[in-house]
Amino acid sequence: MFSLRILIVLLLLLGTADACSCMQSIPEQIYCRSQFVSTVSVKQVIVKPFRLVYNVEHLQIFKQPANSTLPTKISTPSQSATCGVRLTVGKDVLLAGDFERGRLSISSCAMIDAEFDTSKFKGFTCKSSPAVDPLSNIAAANWLPPIPSDRVQTKSPPIPNSRIQTKTAIRRLID
């Protein structure tokens, strides 16, 4: 009886622990973190255990690995709880995702709003960052908005050389 209670508790915990959690990103950040970005036409969906595989036609490719051709099959987890994406056959959609071992994969964490103006991707370059992307554990390239020229400091503030100057400088920062 005691082991049955433990089993029920474990099953309840497993049922609630399954959830997709994504870092909120703007389209330019998604573009930089993704290995491919393409507008595709969805031709067919193949349902496999735990995966959905979409046959697509690439209509416009914005980003792809050098010296490679993007495959026409794209896979995703079959459940939204594991960040899967449901696409509709016959629809055109902008996708971003990973390209590993010759295969494309997408997740709901890398979806770009359909209303996004894709002309912004033309000639776009990502600024490299040594930060590690917590979702994929790879070095991420992050898009950073430009700093307005009126906020750029041309002179460094003087370095305080005494405790009184340090306290005064801290007070100025707080006020």
XYZ file of C-alpha atoms in Angstrom:
175
model
C 0.000 0.000 0.000
C 2.834 2.393 0.879
C 4.607 1.680 -2.456
C 1.352 2.360 -4.338
C 1.156 5.831 -2.758
C 4.752 6.548 -3.744
C 4.021 5.421 -7.290
C 0.972 7.708 -7.525
C 2.946 10.678 -6.191
C 5.772 10.023 -8.691
C 3.305 9.774 -11.584
C 1.683 13.055 -10.558
C 5.077 14.751 -10.392
C 6.081 13.419 -13.793
C 2.805 14.623 -15.285
C 3.317 18.179 -14.038
C 7.062 18.376 -14.706
C 6.638 18.252 -18.480
C 6.533 21.835 -19.732
C 8.126 23.960 -22.402
C 9.868 27.044 -21.080
C 11.448 29.561 -23.424
C 13.437 32.713 -22.957
C 11.505 35.615 -24.498
C 13.386 36.872 -27.571
C 12.981 39.390 -30.343
C 13.212 38.149 -33.970
C 16.788 39.378 -34.400
C 17.917 37.357 -31.353
C 16.154 34.255 -32.663
C 17.858 34.826 -36.030
C 21.280 35.006 -34.381
C 20.785 31.903 -32.227
C 19.407 29.828 -35.097
C 21.445 27.915 -37.626
C 18.819 28.336 -40.329
C 16.003 30.812 -41.024
C 13.670 30.180 -43.941
C 10.165 30.846 -45.185
C 8.717 27.457 -46.092
C 5.564 26.033 -47.596
C 4.366 23.019 -45.584
C 3.644 20.128 -47.987
C 3.062 17.133 -45.672
C 3.222 16.055 -42.034
C 4.446 12.624 -40.949
C 3.535 11.568 -37.410
C 6.209 9.480 -35.686
C 6.450 8.381 -32.063
C 7.263 11.543 -30.080
C 8.144 13.517 -33.274
C 6.434 15.304 -36.135
C 8.307 15.483 -39.425
C 7.246 18.086 -41.962
C 8.047 17.919 -45.672
C 8.530 21.501 -46.794
C 9.569 23.585 -49.756
C 11.976 26.419 -48.932
C 10.551 29.577 -50.510
C 13.100 32.083 -49.212
C 16.220 31.258 -47.202
C 17.546 34.023 -44.963
C 20.233 32.046 -43.138
C 21.863 28.658 -43.591
C 25.204 27.020 -42.787
C 27.957 27.695 -45.311
C 28.440 25.121 -48.069
C 25.184 23.309 -47.345
C 21.753 22.821 -48.832
C 18.798 22.837 -46.458
C 16.918 19.519 -46.359
C 13.198 19.488 -47.140
C 12.336 17.603 -43.930
C 12.035 19.433 -40.613
C 11.359 17.667 -37.311
C 9.924 18.861 -34.015
C 8.704 17.222 -30.800
C 5.094 16.072 -31.178
C 3.892 17.676 -27.939
C 3.702 21.379 -27.132
C 4.841 20.534 -23.590
C 8.218 19.578 -25.066
C 8.322 22.725 -27.238
C 6.866 21.055 -30.327
C 5.445 23.112 -33.196
C 2.183 22.359 -35.020
C 2.223 23.519 -38.632
C -0.650 23.469 -41.102
C -0.252 21.715 -44.464
C -0.610 24.201 -47.320
C 0.445 27.235 -45.250
C 3.608 29.308 -45.642
C 5.485 30.025 -42.427
C 8.751 31.638 -41.314
C 10.859 29.080 -39.416
C 14.130 29.262 -37.510
C 15.965 26.367 -35.926
C 18.935 24.043 -35.756
C 20.838 22.231 -38.507
C 22.769 19.287 -37.087
C 24.081 16.170 -38.804
C 22.250 17.121 -41.984
C 18.859 17.448 -40.259
C 16.670 20.464 -39.525
C 14.770 20.792 -36.258
C 12.498 23.488 -34.860
C 10.954 24.301 -31.506
C 8.363 26.760 -30.257
C 11.209 28.678 -28.573
C 12.480 29.827 -31.971
C 9.220 30.887 -33.591
C 9.216 34.306 -35.247
C 5.948 36.230 -35.477
C 4.331 35.832 -38.904
C 3.887 39.618 -39.124
C 7.637 40.280 -38.799
C 9.136 42.245 -41.704
C 11.692 39.780 -43.083
C 13.400 42.521 -45.119
C 15.166 43.379 -41.834
C 17.143 40.118 -42.224
C 18.730 41.195 -45.516
C 22.339 42.187 -44.837
C 21.835 41.624 -41.112
C 24.902 40.535 -39.123
C 24.962 39.152 -35.604
C 27.368 40.414 -32.994
C 29.315 37.549 -31.498
C 29.144 37.053 -27.756
C 31.072 34.713 -25.466
C 27.893 34.084 -23.481
C 26.527 30.570 -23.366
C 22.944 30.051 -24.473
C 21.304 28.245 -21.518
C 18.804 26.511 -23.821
C 21.313 24.852 -26.112
C 24.629 25.006 -24.217
C 26.416 26.439 -27.227
C 28.100 29.781 -27.656
C 25.364 32.150 -28.762
C 25.493 35.106 -31.091
C 23.317 37.856 -29.687
C 21.767 40.782 -31.458
C 22.272 43.974 -29.493
C 20.387 47.163 -30.328
C 22.599 50.166 -31.091
C 23.229 52.601 -28.233
C 21.822 56.062 -29.004
C 24.643 58.566 -29.573
C 23.368 60.878 -26.817
C 23.912 58.053 -24.265
C 27.481 57.184 -25.254
C 30.080 58.450 -22.791
C 33.191 59.781 -24.474
C 35.088 60.473 -21.249
C 35.431 58.080 -18.358
C 34.399 59.456 -14.985
C 37.343 60.231 -12.674
C 38.424 57.397 -10.416
C 38.006 58.373 -6.752
C 41.223 58.301 -4.770
C 39.824 58.526 -1.264
C 36.963 57.107 0.806
C 35.178 60.478 0.839
C 35.341 60.741 -2.962
C 34.099 57.140 -3.255
C 31.097 57.801 -0.977
C 30.327 61.000 -2.898
C 30.501 59.163 -6.220
C 28.181 56.414 -4.942
C 25.677 58.998 -3.684
C 25.663 60.687 -7.125
C 24.939 57.347 -8.775
C 22.067 56.604 -6.382
C 20.485 60.070 -6.655
